[in-house]
XYZ file of C-alpha atoms in Angstrom:
614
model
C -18.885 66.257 10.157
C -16.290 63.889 7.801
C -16.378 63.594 4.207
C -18.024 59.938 4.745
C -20.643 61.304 7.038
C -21.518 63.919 4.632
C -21.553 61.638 1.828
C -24.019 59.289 3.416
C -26.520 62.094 4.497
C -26.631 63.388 1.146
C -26.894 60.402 -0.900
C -30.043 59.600 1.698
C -31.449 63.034 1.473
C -30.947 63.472 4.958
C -30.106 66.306 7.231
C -28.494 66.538 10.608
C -31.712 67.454 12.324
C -33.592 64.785 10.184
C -30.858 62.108 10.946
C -32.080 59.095 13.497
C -31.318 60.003 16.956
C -28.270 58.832 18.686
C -29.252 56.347 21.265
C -28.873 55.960 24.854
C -26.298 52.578 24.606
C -24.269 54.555 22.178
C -23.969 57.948 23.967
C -23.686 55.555 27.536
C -19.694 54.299 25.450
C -18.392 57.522 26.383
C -15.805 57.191 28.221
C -16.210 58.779 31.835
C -13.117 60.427 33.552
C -13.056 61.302 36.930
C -9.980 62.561 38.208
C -6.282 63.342 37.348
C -2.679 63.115 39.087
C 0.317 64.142 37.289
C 3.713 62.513 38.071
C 6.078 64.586 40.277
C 8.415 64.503 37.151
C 5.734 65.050 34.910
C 7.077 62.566 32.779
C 3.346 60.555 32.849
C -0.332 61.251 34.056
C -2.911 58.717 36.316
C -6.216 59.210 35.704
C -9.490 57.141 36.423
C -11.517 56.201 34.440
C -14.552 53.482 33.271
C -12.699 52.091 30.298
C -13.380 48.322 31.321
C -17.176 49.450 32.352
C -15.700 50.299 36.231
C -13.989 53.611 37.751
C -10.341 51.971 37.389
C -6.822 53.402 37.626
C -4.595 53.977 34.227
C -1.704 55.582 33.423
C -0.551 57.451 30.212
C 3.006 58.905 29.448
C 3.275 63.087 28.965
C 4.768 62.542 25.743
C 2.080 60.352 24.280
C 1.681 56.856 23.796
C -0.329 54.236 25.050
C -2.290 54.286 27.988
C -1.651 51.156 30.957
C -4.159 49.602 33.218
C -2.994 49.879 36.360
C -5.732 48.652 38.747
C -8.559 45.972 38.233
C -10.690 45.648 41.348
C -14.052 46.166 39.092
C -15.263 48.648 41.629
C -14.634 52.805 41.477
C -11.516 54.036 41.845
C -10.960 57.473 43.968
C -8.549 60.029 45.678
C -5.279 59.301 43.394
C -1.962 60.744 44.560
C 1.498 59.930 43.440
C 4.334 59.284 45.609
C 6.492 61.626 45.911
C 9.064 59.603 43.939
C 6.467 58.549 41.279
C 7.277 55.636 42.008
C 3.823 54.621 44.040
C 0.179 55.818 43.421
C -2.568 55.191 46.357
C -6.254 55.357 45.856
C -9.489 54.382 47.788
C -12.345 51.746 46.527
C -15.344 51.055 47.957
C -17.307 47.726 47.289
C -21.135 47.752 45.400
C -21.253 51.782 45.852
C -21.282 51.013 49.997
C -19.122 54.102 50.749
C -16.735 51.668 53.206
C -13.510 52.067 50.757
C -10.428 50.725 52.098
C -6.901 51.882 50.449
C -5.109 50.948 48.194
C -1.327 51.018 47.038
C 0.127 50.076 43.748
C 3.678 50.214 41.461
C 2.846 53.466 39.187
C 3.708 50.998 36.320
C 1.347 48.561 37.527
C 2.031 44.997 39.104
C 0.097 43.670 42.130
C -2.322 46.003 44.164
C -1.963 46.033 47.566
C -4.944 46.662 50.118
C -3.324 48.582 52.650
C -6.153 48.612 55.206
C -8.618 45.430 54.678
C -11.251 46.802 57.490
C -14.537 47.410 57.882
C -13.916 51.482 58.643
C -14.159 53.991 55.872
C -11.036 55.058 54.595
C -10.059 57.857 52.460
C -8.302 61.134 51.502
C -4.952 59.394 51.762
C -2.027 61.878 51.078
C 1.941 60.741 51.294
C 3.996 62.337 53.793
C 6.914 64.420 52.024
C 9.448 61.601 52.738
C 7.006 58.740 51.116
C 7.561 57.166 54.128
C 4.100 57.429 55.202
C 0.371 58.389 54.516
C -1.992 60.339 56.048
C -5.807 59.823 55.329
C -9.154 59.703 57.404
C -11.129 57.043 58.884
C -13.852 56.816 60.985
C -13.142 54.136 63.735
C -15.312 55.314 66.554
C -18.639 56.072 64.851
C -19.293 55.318 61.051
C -18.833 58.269 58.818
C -17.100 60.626 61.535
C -13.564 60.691 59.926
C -10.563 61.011 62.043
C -7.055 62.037 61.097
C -4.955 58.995 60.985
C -1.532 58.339 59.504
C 0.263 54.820 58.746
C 3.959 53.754 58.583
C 3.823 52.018 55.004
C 6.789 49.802 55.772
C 5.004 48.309 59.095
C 1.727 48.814 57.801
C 1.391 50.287 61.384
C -1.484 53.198 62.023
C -2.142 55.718 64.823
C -5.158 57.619 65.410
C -4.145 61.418 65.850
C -7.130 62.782 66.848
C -10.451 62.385 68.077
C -12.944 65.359 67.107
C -17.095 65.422 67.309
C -17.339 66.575 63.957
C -15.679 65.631 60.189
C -12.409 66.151 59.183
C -11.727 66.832 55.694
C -8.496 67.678 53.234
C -5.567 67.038 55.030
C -1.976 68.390 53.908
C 1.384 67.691 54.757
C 4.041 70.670 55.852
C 6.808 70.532 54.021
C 9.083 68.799 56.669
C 6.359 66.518 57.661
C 6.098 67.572 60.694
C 2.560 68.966 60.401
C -0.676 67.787 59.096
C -3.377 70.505 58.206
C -6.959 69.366 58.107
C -10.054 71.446 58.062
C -13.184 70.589 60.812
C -16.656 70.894 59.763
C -19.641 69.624 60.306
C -22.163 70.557 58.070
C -19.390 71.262 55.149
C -20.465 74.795 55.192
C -18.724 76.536 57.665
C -15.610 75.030 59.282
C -12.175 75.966 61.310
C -8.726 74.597 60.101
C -6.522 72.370 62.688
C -2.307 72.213 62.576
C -1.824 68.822 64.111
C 1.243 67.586 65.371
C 1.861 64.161 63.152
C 3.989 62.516 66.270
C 1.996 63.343 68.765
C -1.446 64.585 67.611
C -1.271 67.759 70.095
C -3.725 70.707 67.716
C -3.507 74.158 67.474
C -7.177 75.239 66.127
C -7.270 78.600 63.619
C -10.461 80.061 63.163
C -11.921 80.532 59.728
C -12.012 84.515 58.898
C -15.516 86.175 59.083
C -18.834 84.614 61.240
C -19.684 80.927 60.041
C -16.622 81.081 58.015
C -14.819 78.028 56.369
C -10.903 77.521 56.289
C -9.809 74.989 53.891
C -5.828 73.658 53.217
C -4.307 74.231 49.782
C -0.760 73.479 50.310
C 2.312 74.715 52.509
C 4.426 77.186 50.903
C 6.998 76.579 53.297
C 7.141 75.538 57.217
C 5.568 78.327 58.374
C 3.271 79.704 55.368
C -0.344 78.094 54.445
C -2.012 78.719 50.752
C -5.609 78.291 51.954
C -9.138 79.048 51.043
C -11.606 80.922 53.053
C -15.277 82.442 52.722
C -14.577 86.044 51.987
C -17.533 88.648 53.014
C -19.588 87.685 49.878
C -19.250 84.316 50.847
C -17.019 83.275 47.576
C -13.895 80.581 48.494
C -11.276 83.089 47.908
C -7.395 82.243 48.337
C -6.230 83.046 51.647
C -2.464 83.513 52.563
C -2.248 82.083 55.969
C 0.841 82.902 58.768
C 0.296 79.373 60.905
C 2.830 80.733 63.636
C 0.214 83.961 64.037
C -2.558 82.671 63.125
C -3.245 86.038 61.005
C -4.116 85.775 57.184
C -5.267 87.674 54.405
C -7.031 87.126 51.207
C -5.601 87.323 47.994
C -6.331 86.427 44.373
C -9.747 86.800 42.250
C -13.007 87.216 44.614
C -15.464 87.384 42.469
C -16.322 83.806 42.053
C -15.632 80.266 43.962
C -11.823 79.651 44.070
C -12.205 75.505 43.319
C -8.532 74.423 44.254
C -4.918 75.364 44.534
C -2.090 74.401 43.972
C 1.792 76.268 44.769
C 5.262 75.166 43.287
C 8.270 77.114 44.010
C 8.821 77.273 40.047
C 5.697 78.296 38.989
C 4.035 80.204 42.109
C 0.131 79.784 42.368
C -2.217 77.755 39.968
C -5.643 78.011 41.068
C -9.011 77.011 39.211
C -11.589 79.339 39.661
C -15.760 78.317 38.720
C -17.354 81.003 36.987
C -20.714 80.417 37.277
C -20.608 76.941 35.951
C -17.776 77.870 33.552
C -14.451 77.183 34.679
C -11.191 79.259 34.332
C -7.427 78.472 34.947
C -5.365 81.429 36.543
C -1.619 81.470 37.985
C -0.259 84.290 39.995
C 3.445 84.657 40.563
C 3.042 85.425 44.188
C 0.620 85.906 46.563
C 0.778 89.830 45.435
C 1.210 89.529 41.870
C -1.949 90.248 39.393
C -3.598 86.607 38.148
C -2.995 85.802 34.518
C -5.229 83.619 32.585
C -4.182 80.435 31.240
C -7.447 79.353 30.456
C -10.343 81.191 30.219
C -13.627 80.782 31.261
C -15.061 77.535 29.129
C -16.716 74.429 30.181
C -15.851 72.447 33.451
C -12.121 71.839 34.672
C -13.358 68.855 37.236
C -9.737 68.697 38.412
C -6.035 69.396 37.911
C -2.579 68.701 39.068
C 1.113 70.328 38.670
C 4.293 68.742 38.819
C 6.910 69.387 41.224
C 8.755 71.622 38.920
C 6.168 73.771 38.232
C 6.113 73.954 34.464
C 3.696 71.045 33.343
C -0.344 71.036 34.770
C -2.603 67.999 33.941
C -6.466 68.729 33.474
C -10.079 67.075 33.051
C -11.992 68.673 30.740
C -15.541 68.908 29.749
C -18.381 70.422 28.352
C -21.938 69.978 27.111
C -20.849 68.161 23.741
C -17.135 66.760 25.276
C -16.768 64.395 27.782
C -14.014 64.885 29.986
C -10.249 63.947 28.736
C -7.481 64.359 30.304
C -5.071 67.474 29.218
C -1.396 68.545 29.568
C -0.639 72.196 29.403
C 2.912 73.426 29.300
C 2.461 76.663 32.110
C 5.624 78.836 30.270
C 4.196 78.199 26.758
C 0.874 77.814 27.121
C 0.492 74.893 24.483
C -1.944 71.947 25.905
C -3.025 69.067 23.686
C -5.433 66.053 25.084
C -4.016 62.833 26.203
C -6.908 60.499 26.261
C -9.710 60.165 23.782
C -13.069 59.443 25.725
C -15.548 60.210 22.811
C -16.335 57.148 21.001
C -18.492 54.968 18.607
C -18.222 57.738 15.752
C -19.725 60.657 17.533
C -18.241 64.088 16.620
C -18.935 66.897 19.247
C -20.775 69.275 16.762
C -23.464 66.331 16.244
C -24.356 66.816 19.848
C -26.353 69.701 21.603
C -24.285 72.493 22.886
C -25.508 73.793 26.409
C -25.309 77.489 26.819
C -25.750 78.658 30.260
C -28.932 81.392 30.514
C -30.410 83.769 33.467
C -33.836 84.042 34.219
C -35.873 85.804 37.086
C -37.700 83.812 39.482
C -41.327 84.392 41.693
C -39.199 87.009 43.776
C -37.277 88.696 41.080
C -33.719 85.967 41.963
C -31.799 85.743 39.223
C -31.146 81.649 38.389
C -28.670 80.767 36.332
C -29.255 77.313 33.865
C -27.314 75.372 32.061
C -29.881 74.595 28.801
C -29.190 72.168 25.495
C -31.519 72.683 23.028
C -33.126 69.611 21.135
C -31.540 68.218 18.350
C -34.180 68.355 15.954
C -37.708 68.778 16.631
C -38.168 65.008 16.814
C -41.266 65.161 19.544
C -42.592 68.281 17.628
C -42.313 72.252 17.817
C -42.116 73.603 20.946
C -40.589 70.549 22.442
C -41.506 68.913 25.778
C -39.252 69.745 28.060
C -37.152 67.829 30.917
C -35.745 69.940 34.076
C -33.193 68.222 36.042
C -32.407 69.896 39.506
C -28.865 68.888 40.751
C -28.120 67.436 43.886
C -26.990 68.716 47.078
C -28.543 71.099 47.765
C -25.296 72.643 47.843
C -23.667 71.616 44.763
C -23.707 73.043 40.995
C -24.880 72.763 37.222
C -21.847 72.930 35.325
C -21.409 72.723 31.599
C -20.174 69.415 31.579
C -20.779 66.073 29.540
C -23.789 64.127 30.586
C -24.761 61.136 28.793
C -28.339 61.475 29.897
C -29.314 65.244 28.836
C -27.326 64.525 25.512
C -29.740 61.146 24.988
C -32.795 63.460 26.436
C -31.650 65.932 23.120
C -31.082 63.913 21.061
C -34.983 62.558 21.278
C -35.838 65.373 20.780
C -36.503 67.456 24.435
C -35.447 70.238 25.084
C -33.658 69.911 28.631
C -33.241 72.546 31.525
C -30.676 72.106 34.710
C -31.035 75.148 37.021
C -28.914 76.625 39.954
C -32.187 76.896 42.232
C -31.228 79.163 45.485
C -29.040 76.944 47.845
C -26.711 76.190 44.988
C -22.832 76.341 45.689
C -21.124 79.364 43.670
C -23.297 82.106 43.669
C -22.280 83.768 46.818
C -23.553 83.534 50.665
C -26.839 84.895 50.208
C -27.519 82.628 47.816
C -26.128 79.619 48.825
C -28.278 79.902 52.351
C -31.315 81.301 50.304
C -33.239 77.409 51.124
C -32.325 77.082 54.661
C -35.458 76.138 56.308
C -37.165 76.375 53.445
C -36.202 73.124 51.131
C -38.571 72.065 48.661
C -39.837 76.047 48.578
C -38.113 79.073 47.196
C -36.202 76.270 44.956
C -38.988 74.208 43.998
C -40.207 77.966 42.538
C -37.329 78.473 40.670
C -37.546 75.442 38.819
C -41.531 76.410 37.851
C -40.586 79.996 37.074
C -37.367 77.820 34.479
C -40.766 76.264 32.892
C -42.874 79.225 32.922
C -39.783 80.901 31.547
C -39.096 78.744 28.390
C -42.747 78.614 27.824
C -43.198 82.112 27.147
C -40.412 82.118 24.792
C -41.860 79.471 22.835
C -39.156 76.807 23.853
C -41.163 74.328 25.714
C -44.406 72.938 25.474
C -46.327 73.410 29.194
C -48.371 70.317 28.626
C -45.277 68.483 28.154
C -43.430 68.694 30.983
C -41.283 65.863 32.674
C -39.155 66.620 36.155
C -35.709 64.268 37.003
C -32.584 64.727 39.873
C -30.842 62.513 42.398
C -30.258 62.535 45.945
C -31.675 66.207 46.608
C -32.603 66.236 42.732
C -34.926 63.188 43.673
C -35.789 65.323 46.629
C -36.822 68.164 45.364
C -38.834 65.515 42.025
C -41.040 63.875 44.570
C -41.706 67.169 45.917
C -42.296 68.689 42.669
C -44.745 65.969 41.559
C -47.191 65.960 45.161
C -46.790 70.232 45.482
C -47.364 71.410 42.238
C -48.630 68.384 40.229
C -50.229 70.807 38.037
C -46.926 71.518 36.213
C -45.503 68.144 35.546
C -46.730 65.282 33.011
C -43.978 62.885 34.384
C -41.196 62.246 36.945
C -37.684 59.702 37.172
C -36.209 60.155 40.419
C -33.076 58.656 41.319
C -32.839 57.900 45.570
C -34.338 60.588 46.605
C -35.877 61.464 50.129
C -39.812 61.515 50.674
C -39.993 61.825 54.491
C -37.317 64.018 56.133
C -38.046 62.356 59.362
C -37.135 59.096 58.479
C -34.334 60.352 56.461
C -33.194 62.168 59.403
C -33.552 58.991 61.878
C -31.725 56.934 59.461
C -28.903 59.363 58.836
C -28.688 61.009 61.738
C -25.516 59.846 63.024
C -23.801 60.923 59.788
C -25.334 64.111 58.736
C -26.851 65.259 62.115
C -24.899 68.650 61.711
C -25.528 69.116 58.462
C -28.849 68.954 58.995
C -29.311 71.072 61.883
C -27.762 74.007 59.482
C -29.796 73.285 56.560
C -33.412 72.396 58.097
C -32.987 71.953 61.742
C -34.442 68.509 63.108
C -37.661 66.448 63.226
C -37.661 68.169 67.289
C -36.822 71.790 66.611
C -39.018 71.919 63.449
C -41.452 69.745 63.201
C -44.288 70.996 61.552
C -41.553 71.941 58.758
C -40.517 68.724 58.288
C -43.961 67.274 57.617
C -44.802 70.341 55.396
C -41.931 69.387 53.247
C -41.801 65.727 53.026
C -43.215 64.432 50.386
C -45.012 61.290 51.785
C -47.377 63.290 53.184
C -49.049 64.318 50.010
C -48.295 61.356 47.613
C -51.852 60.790 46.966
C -51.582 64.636 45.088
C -49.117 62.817 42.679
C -51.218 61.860 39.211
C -48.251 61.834 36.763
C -45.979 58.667 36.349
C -43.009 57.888 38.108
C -39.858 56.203 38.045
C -37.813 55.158 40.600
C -34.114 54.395 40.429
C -31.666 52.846 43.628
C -29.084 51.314 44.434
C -28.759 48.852 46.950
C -26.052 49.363 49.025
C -27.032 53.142 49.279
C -25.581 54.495 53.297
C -26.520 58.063 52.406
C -30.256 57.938 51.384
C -31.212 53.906 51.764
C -33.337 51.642 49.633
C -35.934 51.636 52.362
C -36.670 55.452 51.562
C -37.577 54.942 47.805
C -39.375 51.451 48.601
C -41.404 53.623 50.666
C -42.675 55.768 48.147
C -42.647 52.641 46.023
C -45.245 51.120 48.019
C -47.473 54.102 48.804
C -48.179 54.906 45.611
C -49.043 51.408 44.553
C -51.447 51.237 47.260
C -52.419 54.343 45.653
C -53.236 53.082 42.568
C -50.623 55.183 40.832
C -48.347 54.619 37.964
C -44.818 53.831 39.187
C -41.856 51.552 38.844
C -39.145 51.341 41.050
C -35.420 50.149 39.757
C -33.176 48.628 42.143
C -29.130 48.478 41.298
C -27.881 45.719 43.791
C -24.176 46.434 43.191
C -24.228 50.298 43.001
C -24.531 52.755 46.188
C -25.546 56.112 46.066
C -25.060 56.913 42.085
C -24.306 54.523 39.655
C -20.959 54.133 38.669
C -20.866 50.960 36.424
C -20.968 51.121 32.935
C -23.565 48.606 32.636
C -25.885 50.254 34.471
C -25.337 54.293 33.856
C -26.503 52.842 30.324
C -29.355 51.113 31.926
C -30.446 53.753 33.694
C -30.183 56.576 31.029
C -31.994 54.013 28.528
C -35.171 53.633 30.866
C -35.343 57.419 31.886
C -35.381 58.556 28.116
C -37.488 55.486 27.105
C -39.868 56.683 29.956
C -39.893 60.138 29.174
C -40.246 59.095 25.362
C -43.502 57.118 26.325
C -45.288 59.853 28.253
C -44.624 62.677 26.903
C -43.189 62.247 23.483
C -46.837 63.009 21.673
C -48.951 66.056 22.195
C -51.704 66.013 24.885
């Protein structure tokens, strides 16, 4: 707290926990920061961020200074790579959230930006060749999501299609000579082989990922013949994984313990790898693939993603955590001195005026362990204990992390207390873990989240009468479910596109995550009596508490038709719902405009129902 602040509270007889809550618009200014690229020469940093109220491209120098706007499309900026001169940067950008980005290539110190591909296709991942000369990236010109390896000749503009595989292709890396391109195939993201392709002709050589159901993923080359990769050890944690490419024989090196995150390998500096400990993240560097890992920074909110120069002495960060939103960082690797280079918390908020998560275990129906990331209220605003709000992530397999989130801060700061936890099929708990909700969605983890309420309760940290239930995508999922299965439990509900009928979800998606859901729940043929168990359309009319409904328009990955659906059911129902419909986001909101808009109504909501006692 400043002297002023402190000053004004006093003179008003006021306390922190007696102050006026910060609202919604004014925690919604935070800047949001998204990803990182650090110059070759390390002289400056790209970053994206929501500055202008969209995802756009900036630039700052290393050695401070002011930061430079380099793109302005007013749509959300992704997969940023320098040239390997620093002279160029390329990204992707979709249009209204649609998913169908195109590519994009621009002067590092701004100027015009040029839409290198203009199509209809999906195009992404885009990584220079070593000589600049060229990019690699992935497209899907056959069927729409099913991404192909593809590489253009940026002075012709020219592009050839190297290879034409049934499933996804994901990651790809250049060998150092450029001879190469290493991509890893998978079709359901959870287990998946790695593929050397020849980047004149497109002949493969396919390596299988170590272990059963394994997963193989590119790092970098260490030289032509070396690959720093990482693989599914036997506890199913992404460990690194030193790969021969002319044997095909590896090994696995480095920290096991936890999910290895990314890599990256410079000659000067040997291995920098980020390592996610259990939400917490932790920066290590080993001098060789035999060496012991060293710290550089330990274990402490969310490092969302990081980049090293070509010299191997300077890395570039995003960091976060519960009362920080993410900035971009420099860290000298032989000194260890970092300092931030942007500024992203705004309007005269200080971070110990927010609500620090802490991350806390708790034992489910079958004795699991969960892990949660929790924040406290900020003052007992809605009384003592508070109502509560549990927001499962989505995924399934994804991850709570403690990061900045404008809408659990907002939820604290009126005064709930608010609960996010790793429910069984989370990413970064292990293989056991992780598959603990195949076949079984909208079970096991719709327990967990109960036993998070019946936990708090006992301790005296939650009101059970005053319970409220939010997610997206399988968050939204897993609401809806929680609302018509164990109504019970929950006084209200916001769910953000989430699926009510896995059959229609399946028929509509099929041709995009047919694999992926043939690992997670099968299909509407193989199980169908599971699929109509766990759909959530089929027992709407169990659903008495309110709910509301947030999509975006231009949604490909769970459409508007799925939450009109539940829309319209429970209308016909007689039930209490809204439904809020983004036209110009896709599937989550990325404008500024309307992340406020949306964490404004869900708190409002929230605020309405279940801010008195019952």
């Amino acid at each position: 707290m400043n002297g002023l602040t402190a000053l004004l509270l006093a003179s008003t007889g006021l306390s922190w926990a007696q102050r006026p809550p910060y609202s919604a618009e004014r925690l919604s200014l935070q800047r949001e920061v998204t990803e990182v690229a650090l110059a070759p020469g390390g002289a400056e940093a790209a970053y994206i961020t929501d500055t202008t109220g969209a995802l756009e491209v900036w630039t700052t120098p290393s050695s401070g200074g002011a930061p430079s706007q380099i793109s302005s499309l007013g749509e959300q900026a992704s997969g940023l790579q320098y040239s390997p001169d620093g002279r160029k940067l390329v990204f992707a950008s979709d249009f209204g959230g649609d998913e169908r980005t195109d590519l994009y290539l621009v002067d590092s110190e701004g100027g015009d930006v040029l839409n290198l591909t203009s199509s209809t296709q999906a195009e992404s991942g885009a990584r220079f060749s070593p000589s600049g000369e060229k990019i690699a990236f992935l497209s899907d010109p056959g069927q729409s999501f099913l991404f192909q390896l593809m590489v253009m000749d940026l002075a012709t503009r020219s592009v050839r299609q190297l290879t034409s595989e049934r499933m996804n292709l994901h990651f790809p890396v250049w060998s150092p000579g450029g001879e190469t391109i290493a991509v890893t195939r998978s079709g359901d993201d959870v287990a998946g082989d790695l593929l050397l392709i020849d980047a004149a002709t497109g002949a493969k050589r396919e390596i299988p990922a170590p272990g059963a159901a394994g997963l193989l993923v590119a790092e970098a080359f260490v030289d032509a013949q070396t690959l720093l990769c990482r693989a599914r050890n036997e506890a199913g944690f992404l460990q690194l994984y030193w790969l021969d490419t002319a044997s095909g024989q590896g090994r696995f090196i480095g920290p096991g313990n936890w999910d290895v995150d990314g890599a990256k390998w410079r000659k000067g500096s040997g291995i920098i790898l980020h390592q996610n400990q259990g939400g917490l993240s932790a920066l290590w560097k080993m001098a060789g693939p035999d060496a012991a890992p060293a710290v550089l920074l330990p274990a402490q909110g969310r490092i969302e993603d990081f980049d090293v120069d070509a010299a191997g002495v300077k890395a570039a960060y995003l960091w976060s955590d519960s009362a920080h939103p993410a900035d971009v960082w420099l860290l000298d690797l032989k000194t260890g001195k970092k300092a931030p280079a942007t500024r992203s918390l705004l309007a005269g908020l200080k971070p110990e005026g927010l609500s620090q998560g802490r991350m806390i275990r708790y034992s489910s129906f079958d004795g699991k362990a969960v892990s949660a990331l929790y924040l406290q209220p900020a003052s007992p605003r809605l009384g003592s204990p508070p109502p509560l709000v549990v927001i499962p992530h989505g995924g399934p397999d994804w991850q709570t992390y403690d990061d900045f989130s404008p809408l659990r801060q907002a939820l604290a700061e009126a005064g709930f207390a608010v609960l996010a936890p790793n429910f069984r099929g989370s990413t970064g708990f292990g293989r056991d873990f992780l598959a603990a909700n195949r076949k079984d969605w909208g079970g096991g983890d719709l327990k967990d989240l109960v036993a998070g309420v019946r936990y708090l309760s006992i301790r005296q940290e939650a009101d059970p009468s005053r319970v409220g239930i939010t997610g997206g995508s399988y968050g939204g999922y897993l609401t809806l479910m929680a609302l018509a299965k164990t109504p019970g439990v929950w006084a209200a509900g916001a769910e953000c596109y989430g699926m009510p009928d896995l059959v229609q979800d399946y028929e509509l998606t099929k041709g995009r995550f047919g694999d992926w859901y043939e690992t997670q729940m099968g299909t509407p043929q193989t199980q169908a009596a599971l699929f109509k168990e766990r759909s959530a359309i089929h027992s709407l009319d169990a659903i008495k508490a309110p709910l509301l409904i947030f999509q975006g328009a231009n949604d490909t990955n769970v459409p508007l038709a799925e939450s009109e659906l539940v829309y319209n059911e429970l209308k016909k129902l007689g039930r209490p719902v809204e439904l809020v419909v983004y036209p110009d986001e896709g599937h989550g909101f990325t404008k500024r405009k309307n992340k406020t808009d949306y964490v404004r109504r869900t708190v409002d909501f929230f605020v309405r129902v279940m801010g008195g006692r019952r």
